[in-house]
mmCIF file of C-alpha atoms in Angstrom:
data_model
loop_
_atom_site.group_PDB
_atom_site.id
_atom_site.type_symbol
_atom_site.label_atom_id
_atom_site.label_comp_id
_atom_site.label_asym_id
_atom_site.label_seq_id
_atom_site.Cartn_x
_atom_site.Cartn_y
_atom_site.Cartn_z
ATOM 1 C CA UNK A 28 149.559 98.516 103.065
ATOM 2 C CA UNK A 29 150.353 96.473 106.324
ATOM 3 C CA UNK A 30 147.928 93.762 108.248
ATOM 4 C CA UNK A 31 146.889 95.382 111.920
ATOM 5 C CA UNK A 32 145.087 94.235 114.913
ATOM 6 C CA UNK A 33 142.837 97.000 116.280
ATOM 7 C CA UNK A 34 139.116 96.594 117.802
ATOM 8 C CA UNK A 35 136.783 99.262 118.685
ATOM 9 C CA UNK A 36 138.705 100.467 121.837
ATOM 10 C CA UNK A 37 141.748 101.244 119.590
ATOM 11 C CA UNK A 38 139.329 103.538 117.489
ATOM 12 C CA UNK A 39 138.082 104.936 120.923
ATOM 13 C CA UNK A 40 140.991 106.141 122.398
ATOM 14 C CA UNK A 41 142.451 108.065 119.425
ATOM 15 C CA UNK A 42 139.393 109.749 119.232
ATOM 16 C CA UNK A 43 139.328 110.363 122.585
ATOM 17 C CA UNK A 44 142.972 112.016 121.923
ATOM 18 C CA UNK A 45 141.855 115.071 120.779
ATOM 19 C CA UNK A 46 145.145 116.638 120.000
ATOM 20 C CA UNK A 47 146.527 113.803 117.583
ATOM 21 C CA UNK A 48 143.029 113.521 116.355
ATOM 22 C CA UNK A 49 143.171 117.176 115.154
ATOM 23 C CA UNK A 50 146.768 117.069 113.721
ATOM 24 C CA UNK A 51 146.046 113.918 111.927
ATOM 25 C CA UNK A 52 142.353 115.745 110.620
ATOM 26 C CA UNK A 53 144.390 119.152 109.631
ATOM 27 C CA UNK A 54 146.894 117.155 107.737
ATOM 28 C CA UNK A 55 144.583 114.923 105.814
ATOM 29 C CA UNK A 56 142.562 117.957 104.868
ATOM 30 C CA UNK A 57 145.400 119.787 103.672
ATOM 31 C CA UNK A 58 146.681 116.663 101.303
ATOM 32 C CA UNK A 59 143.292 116.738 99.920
ATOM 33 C CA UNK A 60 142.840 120.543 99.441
ATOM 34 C CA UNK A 61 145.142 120.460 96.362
ATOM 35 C CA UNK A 62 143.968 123.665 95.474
ATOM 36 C CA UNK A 63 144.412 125.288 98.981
ATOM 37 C CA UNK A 64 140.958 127.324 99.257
ATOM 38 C CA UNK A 65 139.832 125.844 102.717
ATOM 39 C CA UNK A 66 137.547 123.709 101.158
ATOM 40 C CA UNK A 67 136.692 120.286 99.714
ATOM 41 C CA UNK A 68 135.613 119.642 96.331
ATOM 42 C CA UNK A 69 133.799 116.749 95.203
ATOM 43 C CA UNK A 70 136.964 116.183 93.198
ATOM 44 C CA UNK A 71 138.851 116.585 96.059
ATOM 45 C CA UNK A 72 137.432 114.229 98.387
ATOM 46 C CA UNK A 73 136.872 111.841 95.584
ATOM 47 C CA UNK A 74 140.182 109.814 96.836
ATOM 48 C CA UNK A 75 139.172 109.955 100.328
ATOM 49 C CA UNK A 76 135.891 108.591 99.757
ATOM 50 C CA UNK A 77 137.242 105.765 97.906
ATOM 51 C CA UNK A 78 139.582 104.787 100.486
ATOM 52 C CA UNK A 79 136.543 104.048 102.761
ATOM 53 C CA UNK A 80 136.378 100.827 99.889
ATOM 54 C CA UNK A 81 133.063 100.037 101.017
ATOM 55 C CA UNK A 82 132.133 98.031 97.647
ATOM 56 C CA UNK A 83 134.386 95.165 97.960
ATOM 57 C CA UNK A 84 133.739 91.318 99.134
ATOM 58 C CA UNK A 85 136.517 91.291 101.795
ATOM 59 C CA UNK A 86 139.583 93.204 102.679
ATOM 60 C CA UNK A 87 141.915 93.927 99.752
ATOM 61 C CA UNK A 88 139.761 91.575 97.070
ATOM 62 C CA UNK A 89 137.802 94.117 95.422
ATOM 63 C CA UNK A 90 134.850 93.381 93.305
ATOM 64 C CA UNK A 91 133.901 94.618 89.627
ATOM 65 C CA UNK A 92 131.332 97.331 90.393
ATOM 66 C CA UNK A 93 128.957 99.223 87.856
ATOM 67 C CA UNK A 94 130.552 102.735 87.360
ATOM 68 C CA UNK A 95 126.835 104.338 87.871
ATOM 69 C CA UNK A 96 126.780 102.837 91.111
ATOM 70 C CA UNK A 97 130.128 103.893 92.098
ATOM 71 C CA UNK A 98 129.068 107.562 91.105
ATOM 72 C CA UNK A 99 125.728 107.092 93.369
ATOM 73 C CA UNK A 100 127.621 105.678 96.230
ATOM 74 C CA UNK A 101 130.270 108.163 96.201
ATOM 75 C CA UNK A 102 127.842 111.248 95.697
ATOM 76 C CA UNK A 103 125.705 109.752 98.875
ATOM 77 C CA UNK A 104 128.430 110.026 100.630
ATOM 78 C CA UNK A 105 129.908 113.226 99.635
ATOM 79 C CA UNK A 106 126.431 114.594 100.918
ATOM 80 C CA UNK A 107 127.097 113.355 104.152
ATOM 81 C CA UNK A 108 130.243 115.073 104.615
ATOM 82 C CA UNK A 109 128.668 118.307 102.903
ATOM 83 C CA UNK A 110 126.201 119.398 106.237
ATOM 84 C CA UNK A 111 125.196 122.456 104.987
ATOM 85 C CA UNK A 112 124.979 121.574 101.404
ATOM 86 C CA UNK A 113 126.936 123.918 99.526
ATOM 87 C CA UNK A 114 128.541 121.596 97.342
ATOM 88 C CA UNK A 115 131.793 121.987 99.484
ATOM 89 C CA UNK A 116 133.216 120.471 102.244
ATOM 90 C CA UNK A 117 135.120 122.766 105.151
ATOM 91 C CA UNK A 118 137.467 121.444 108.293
ATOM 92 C CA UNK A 119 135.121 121.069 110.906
ATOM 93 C CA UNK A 120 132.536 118.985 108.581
ATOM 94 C CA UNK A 121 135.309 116.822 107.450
ATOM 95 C CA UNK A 122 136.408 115.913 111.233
ATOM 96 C CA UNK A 123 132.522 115.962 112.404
ATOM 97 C CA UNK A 124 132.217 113.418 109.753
ATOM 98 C CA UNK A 125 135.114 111.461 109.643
ATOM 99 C CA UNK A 126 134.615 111.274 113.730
ATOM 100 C CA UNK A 127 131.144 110.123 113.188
ATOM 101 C CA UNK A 128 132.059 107.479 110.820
ATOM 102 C CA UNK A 129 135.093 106.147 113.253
ATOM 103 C CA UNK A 130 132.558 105.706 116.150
ATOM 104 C CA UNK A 131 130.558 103.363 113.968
ATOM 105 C CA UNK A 132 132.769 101.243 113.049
ATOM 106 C CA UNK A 133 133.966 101.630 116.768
ATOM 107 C CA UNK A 134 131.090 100.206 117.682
ATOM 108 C CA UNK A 135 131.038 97.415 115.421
ATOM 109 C CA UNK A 136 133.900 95.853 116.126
ATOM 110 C CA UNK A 137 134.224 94.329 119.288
ATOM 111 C CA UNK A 138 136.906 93.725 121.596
ATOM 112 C CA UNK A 139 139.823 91.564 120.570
ATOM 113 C CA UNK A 140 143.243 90.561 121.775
ATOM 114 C CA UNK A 141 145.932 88.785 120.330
ATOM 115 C CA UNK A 142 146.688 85.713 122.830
ATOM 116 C CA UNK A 143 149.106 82.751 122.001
ATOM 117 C CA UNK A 144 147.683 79.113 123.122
ATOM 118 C CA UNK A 145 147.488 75.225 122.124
ATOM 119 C CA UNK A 146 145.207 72.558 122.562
ATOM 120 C CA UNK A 147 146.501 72.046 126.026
ATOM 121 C CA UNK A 148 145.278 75.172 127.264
ATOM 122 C CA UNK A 149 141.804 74.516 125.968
ATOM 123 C CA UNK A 150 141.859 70.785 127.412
ATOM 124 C CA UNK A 151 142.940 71.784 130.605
ATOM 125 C CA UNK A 152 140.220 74.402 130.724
ATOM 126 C CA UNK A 153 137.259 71.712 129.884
ATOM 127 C CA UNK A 154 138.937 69.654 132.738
ATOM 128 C CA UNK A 155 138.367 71.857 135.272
ATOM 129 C CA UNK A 156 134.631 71.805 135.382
ATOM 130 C CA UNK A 157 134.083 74.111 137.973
ATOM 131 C CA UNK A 158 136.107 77.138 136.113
ATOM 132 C CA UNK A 159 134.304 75.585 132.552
ATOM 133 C CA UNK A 160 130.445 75.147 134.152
ATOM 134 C CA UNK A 161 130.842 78.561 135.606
ATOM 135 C CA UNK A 162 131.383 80.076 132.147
ATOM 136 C CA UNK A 163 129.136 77.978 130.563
ATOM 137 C CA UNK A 164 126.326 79.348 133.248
ATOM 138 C CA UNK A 165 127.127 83.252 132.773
ATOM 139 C CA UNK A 166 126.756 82.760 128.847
ATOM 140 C CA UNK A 167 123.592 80.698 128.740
ATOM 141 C CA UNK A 168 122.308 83.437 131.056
ATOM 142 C CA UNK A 169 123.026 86.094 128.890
ATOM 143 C CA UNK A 170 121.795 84.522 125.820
ATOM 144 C CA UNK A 171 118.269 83.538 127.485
ATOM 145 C CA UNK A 172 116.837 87.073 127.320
ATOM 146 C CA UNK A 173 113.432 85.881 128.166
ATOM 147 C CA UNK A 174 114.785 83.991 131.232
ATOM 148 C CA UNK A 175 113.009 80.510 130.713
ATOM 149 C CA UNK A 176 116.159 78.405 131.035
ATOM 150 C CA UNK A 177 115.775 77.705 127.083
ATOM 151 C CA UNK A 178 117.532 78.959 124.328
ATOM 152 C CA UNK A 179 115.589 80.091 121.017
ATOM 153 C CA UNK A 180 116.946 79.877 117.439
ATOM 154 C CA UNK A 181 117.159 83.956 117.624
ATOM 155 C CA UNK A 182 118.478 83.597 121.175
ATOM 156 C CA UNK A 183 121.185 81.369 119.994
ATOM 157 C CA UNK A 184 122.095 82.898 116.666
ATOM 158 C CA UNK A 185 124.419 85.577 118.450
ATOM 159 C CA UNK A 186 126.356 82.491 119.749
ATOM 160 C CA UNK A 187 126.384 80.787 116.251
ATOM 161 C CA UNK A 188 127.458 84.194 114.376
ATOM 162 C CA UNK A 189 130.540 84.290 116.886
ATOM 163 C CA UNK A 190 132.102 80.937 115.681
ATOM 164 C CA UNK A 191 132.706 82.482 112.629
ATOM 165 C CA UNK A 192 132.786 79.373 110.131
ATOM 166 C CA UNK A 193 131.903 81.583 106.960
ATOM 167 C CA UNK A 194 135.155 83.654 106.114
ATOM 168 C CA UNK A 195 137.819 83.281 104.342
ATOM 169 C CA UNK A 196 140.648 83.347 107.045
ATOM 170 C CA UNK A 197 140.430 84.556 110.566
ATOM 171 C CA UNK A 198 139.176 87.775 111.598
ATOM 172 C CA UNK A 199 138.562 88.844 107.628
ATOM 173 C CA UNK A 200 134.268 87.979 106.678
ATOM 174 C CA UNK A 201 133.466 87.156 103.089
ATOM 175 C CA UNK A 202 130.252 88.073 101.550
ATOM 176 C CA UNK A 203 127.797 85.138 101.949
ATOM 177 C CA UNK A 204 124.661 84.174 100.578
ATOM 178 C CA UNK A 205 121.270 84.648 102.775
ATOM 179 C CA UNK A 206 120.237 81.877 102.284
ATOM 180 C CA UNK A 207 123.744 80.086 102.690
ATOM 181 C CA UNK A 208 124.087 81.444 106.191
ATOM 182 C CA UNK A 209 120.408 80.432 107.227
ATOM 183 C CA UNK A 210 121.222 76.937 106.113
ATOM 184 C CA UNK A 211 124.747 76.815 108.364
ATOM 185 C CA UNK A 212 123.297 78.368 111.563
ATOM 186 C CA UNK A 213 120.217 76.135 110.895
ATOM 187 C CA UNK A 214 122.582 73.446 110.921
ATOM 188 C CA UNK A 215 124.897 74.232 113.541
ATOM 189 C CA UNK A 216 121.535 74.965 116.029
ATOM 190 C CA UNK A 217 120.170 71.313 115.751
ATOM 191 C CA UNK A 218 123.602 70.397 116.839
ATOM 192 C CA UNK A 219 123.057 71.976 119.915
ATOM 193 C CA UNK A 220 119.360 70.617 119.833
ATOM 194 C CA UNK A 221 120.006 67.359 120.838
ATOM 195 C CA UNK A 222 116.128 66.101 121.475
ATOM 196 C CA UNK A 223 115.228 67.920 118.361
ATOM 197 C CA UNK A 224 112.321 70.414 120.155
ATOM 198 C CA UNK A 225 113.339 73.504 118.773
ATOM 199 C CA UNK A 226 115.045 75.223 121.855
ATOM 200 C CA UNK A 227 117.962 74.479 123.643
ATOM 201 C CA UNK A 228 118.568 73.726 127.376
ATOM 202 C CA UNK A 229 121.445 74.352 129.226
ATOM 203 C CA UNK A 230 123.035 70.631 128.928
ATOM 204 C CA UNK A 231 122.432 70.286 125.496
ATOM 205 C CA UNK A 232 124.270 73.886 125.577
ATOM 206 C CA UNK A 233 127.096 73.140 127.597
ATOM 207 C CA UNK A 234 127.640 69.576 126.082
ATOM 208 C CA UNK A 235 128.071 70.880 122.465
ATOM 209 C CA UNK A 236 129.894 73.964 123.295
ATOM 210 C CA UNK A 237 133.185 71.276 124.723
ATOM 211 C CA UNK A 238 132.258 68.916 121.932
ATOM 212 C CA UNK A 239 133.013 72.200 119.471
ATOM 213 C CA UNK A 240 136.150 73.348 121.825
ATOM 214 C CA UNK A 241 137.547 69.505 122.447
ATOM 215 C CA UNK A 242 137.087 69.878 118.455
ATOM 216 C CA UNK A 243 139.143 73.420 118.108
ATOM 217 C CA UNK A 244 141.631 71.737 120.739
ATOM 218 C CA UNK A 245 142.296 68.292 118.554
ATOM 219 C CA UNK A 246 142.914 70.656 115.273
ATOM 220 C CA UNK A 247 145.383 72.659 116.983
ATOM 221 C CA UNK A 248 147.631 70.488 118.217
ATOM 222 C CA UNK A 249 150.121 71.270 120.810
ATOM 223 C CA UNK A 250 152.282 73.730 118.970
ATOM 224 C CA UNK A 251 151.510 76.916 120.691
ATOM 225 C CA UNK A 252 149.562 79.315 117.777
ATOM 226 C CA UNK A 253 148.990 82.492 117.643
ATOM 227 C CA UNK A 254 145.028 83.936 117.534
ATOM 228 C CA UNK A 255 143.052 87.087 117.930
ATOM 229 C CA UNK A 256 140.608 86.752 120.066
ATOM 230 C CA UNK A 257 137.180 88.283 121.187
ATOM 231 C CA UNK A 258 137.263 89.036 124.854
ATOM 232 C CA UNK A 259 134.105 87.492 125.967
ATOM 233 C CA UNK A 260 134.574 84.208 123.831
ATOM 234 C CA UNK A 261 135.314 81.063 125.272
ATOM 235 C CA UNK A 262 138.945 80.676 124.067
ATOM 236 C CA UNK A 263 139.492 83.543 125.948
ATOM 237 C CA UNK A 264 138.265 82.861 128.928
ATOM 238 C CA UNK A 265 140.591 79.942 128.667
ATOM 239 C CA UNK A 266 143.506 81.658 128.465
ATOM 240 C CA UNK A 267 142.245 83.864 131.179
ATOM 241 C CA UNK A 268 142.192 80.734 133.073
ATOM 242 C CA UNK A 269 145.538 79.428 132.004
ATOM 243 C CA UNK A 270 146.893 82.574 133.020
ATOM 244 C CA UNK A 271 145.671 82.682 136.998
ATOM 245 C CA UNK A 272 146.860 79.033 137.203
ATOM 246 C CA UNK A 273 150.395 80.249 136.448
ATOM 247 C CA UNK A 274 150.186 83.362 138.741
ATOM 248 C CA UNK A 275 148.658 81.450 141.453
#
């Protein structure tokens, strides 16, 4: 195995690529037809399905599952692949499929990019209030989906999912309690709530998001590090920012 960067434009475009799409299709099906009939056996795909290693906490820790559950999960999805249900699966339903299931987790992953920085980049970025109050402005915007200048818990929550605290290292989510997450975004929300009325204005908003990145910037030091990034997140913006100052 090998650690990889990709986000759901990677997935995209070698979909997109129909040609190395196919070839890599064609030669996965013809590994797994051991028996070389054209077709897909339960057996057959068995491996393939549990490479999809959807019953495990986070990537490469698996978790102790019931057998009878494996052998429901496993059949559920065997039926997927199996569109006309004749216990089989041919070529075209196993790229139809596997296609299918690529675009969803396509689509679930958002854009990332792998960006070295240090504190001093952040800092520099909350010092120039015009570049910071500008970003500050377009997100607040696009969180208030109601438009009346206030931000809701369930507004906010987007915001407070994208800082990520709950995993075990970057980029790679742990299984969490319900009830452990409500508690930490609950948390995290009043911080932002600064008068305590259950909403959040844009001051309050723009005063704890640089308390939270003057924060990120103190732990980081000035040893440049490098981080993946999502493209609309603040850290990116300031390298975005750090990046025209140096052109310019």
């Amino acid at each position: 195995m090998s650690v990889e960067i990709l986000d759901g434009a990677t997935i995209v475009n070698f979909l997109e690529d129909e040609e190395a799409f196919n070839a890599q299709i064609c030669d996965r099906f013809a590994h797994l037809d051991s028996d070389h009939d054209g077709r897909l056996s339960y057996g057959e795909m068995l491996k393939e399905l549990q490479c999809l290693r959807l019953l495990e906490t986070h990537f490469g820790v698996d978790v102790e599952t019931d057998p009878d559950e494996l052998a429901l999960v496993y059949g559920s999805l065997f039926v997927q692949f199996d569109h006309d249900l004749n216990g089989t699966v041919d070529l075209e339903e196993f790229k139809s499929e596997t296609k299918q299931m690529m675009l969803a987790m396509a689509s679930e992953r958002p854009k990332m990019s792998v960006e070295i920085l240090d504190g001093a980049t952040i800092v520099n970025f909350l010092e120039d209030e015009e570049a910071f109050n500008a970003q500050i402005c377009d997100r607040f915007a696009h969180l208030d989906s109601d438009h009346d200048g206030r931000l809701s818990y369930g507004e906010m929550l987007k915001e407070l999912q994208c800082l990520r605290l709950l995993e075990t290292h970057f980029g790679v989510d742990v299984e969490t309690d319900p009830d452990e997450l409500a508690l930490v975004y609950g948390s995290l929300f009043v911080q932002f709530d600064h008068d305590l009325n259950g909403t959040v204005d844009l001051e309050e908003f723009k005063s704890e998001t640089k308390q939270m990145m003057l924060a990120m910037a103190s732990g980081m030091g000035f040893l440049p590090v490098q981080m993946v990034l999502e493209e609309d997140s603040f850290l990116k913006k300031a390298v975005e920012w750090e990046s025209a100052k140096l052109v310019a």
